[in-house]
Amino acid sequence: MKRLTRGLRFCEALLFPRRCPFCDEVLGFSGPCAACTPKRMAQTRGAGQPIPPQAHTFDALDAIYAPYFYEDDVRAAVLRLKFEDRPDLADPLGAQQAAFLRAAGCAETIDAVCFVPSTRRRRKERGYDVPLLLARAIGGEIGKPILRALEKTRETEQQKGLSGQERRENLKGSIGVRAGVSVQGKRLLLVDDVITTGATMSACAEALRAAGAAACIGTGIAVVRQ
Ligand SMILES: [Zn+2]
């Protein structure tokens, strides 16, 4: 069985070669992209360092971790994942998030992996759910189950172009814990793609805390430098 799985993996690698999430070039069978690794250093945040709370909204979150700043080729990678029909990029980018959480020493402390809920309209437009795909990639890497705990309780306006305060107003009461899901006493990881002001993540964490979650740690691929 193991040999068969390995064989299938090999065929898959031939048919769908690994691509660098940052420059989109085809890569070999292992290792990072030699062209991007040195270039990306400027957008790479200190290994395992949480985002300092003063610059972003942090209510109800214990800490937020993101391996990159949302700039240059990292931004390009996120935009490809979100808007150019590239769900395959969730795996390599989620793996970076997982590695960062491991470096921070918090991957083992988590009971389950939750994700920021997308609006139905957004999922329909895109055909896939980016935070869910990232959560699956991270959960697979750190060996923790996915918990589909949150839902949008109403559609909200696009957050783009809104200030921190406006974002919080826009989100008020728009996210809740799904009926029949228990988060009581659980230490949860909350996954999103980009952390702009932290307002979305905070709204999610508030809902999880209100439902009895013991801890809530956030993670994004990248954070907007404030
Ligand atoms: Zn590259």
mmCIF file of C-alpha atoms and ligand atoms in Angstrom, residues 20-25 27 33-37 40, ligand 1:
data_model
loop_
_atom_site.group_PDB
_atom_site.id
_atom_site.type_symbol
_atom_site.label_atom_id
_atom_site.label_comp_id
_atom_site.label_asym_id
_atom_site.label_seq_id
_atom_site.Cartn_x
_atom_site.Cartn_y
_atom_site.Cartn_z
ATOM 1 C CA CYS A 20 7.174 28.043 -6.212
ATOM 2 C CA PRO A 21 4.232 29.924 -4.665
ATOM 3 C CA PHE A 22 6.137 33.196 -4.943
ATOM 4 C CA CYS A 23 7.393 33.310 -8.551
ATOM 5 C CA ASP A 24 5.247 30.428 -9.889
ATOM 6 C CA GLU A 25 8.234 28.688 -11.556
ATOM 7 C CA LEU A 27 10.467 23.440 -8.960
ATOM 8 C CA CYS A 33 12.995 27.975 -4.809
ATOM 9 C CA ALA A 34 16.619 29.040 -5.175
ATOM 10 C CA ALA A 35 15.639 32.231 -6.995
ATOM 11 C CA CYS A 36 13.121 33.419 -4.406
ATOM 12 C CA THR A 37 14.630 32.333 -1.101
ATOM 13 C CA ARG A 40 12.170 37.016 -0.042
HETATM 14 ZN ZN ZN B 1 10.372 31.282 -6.683
#
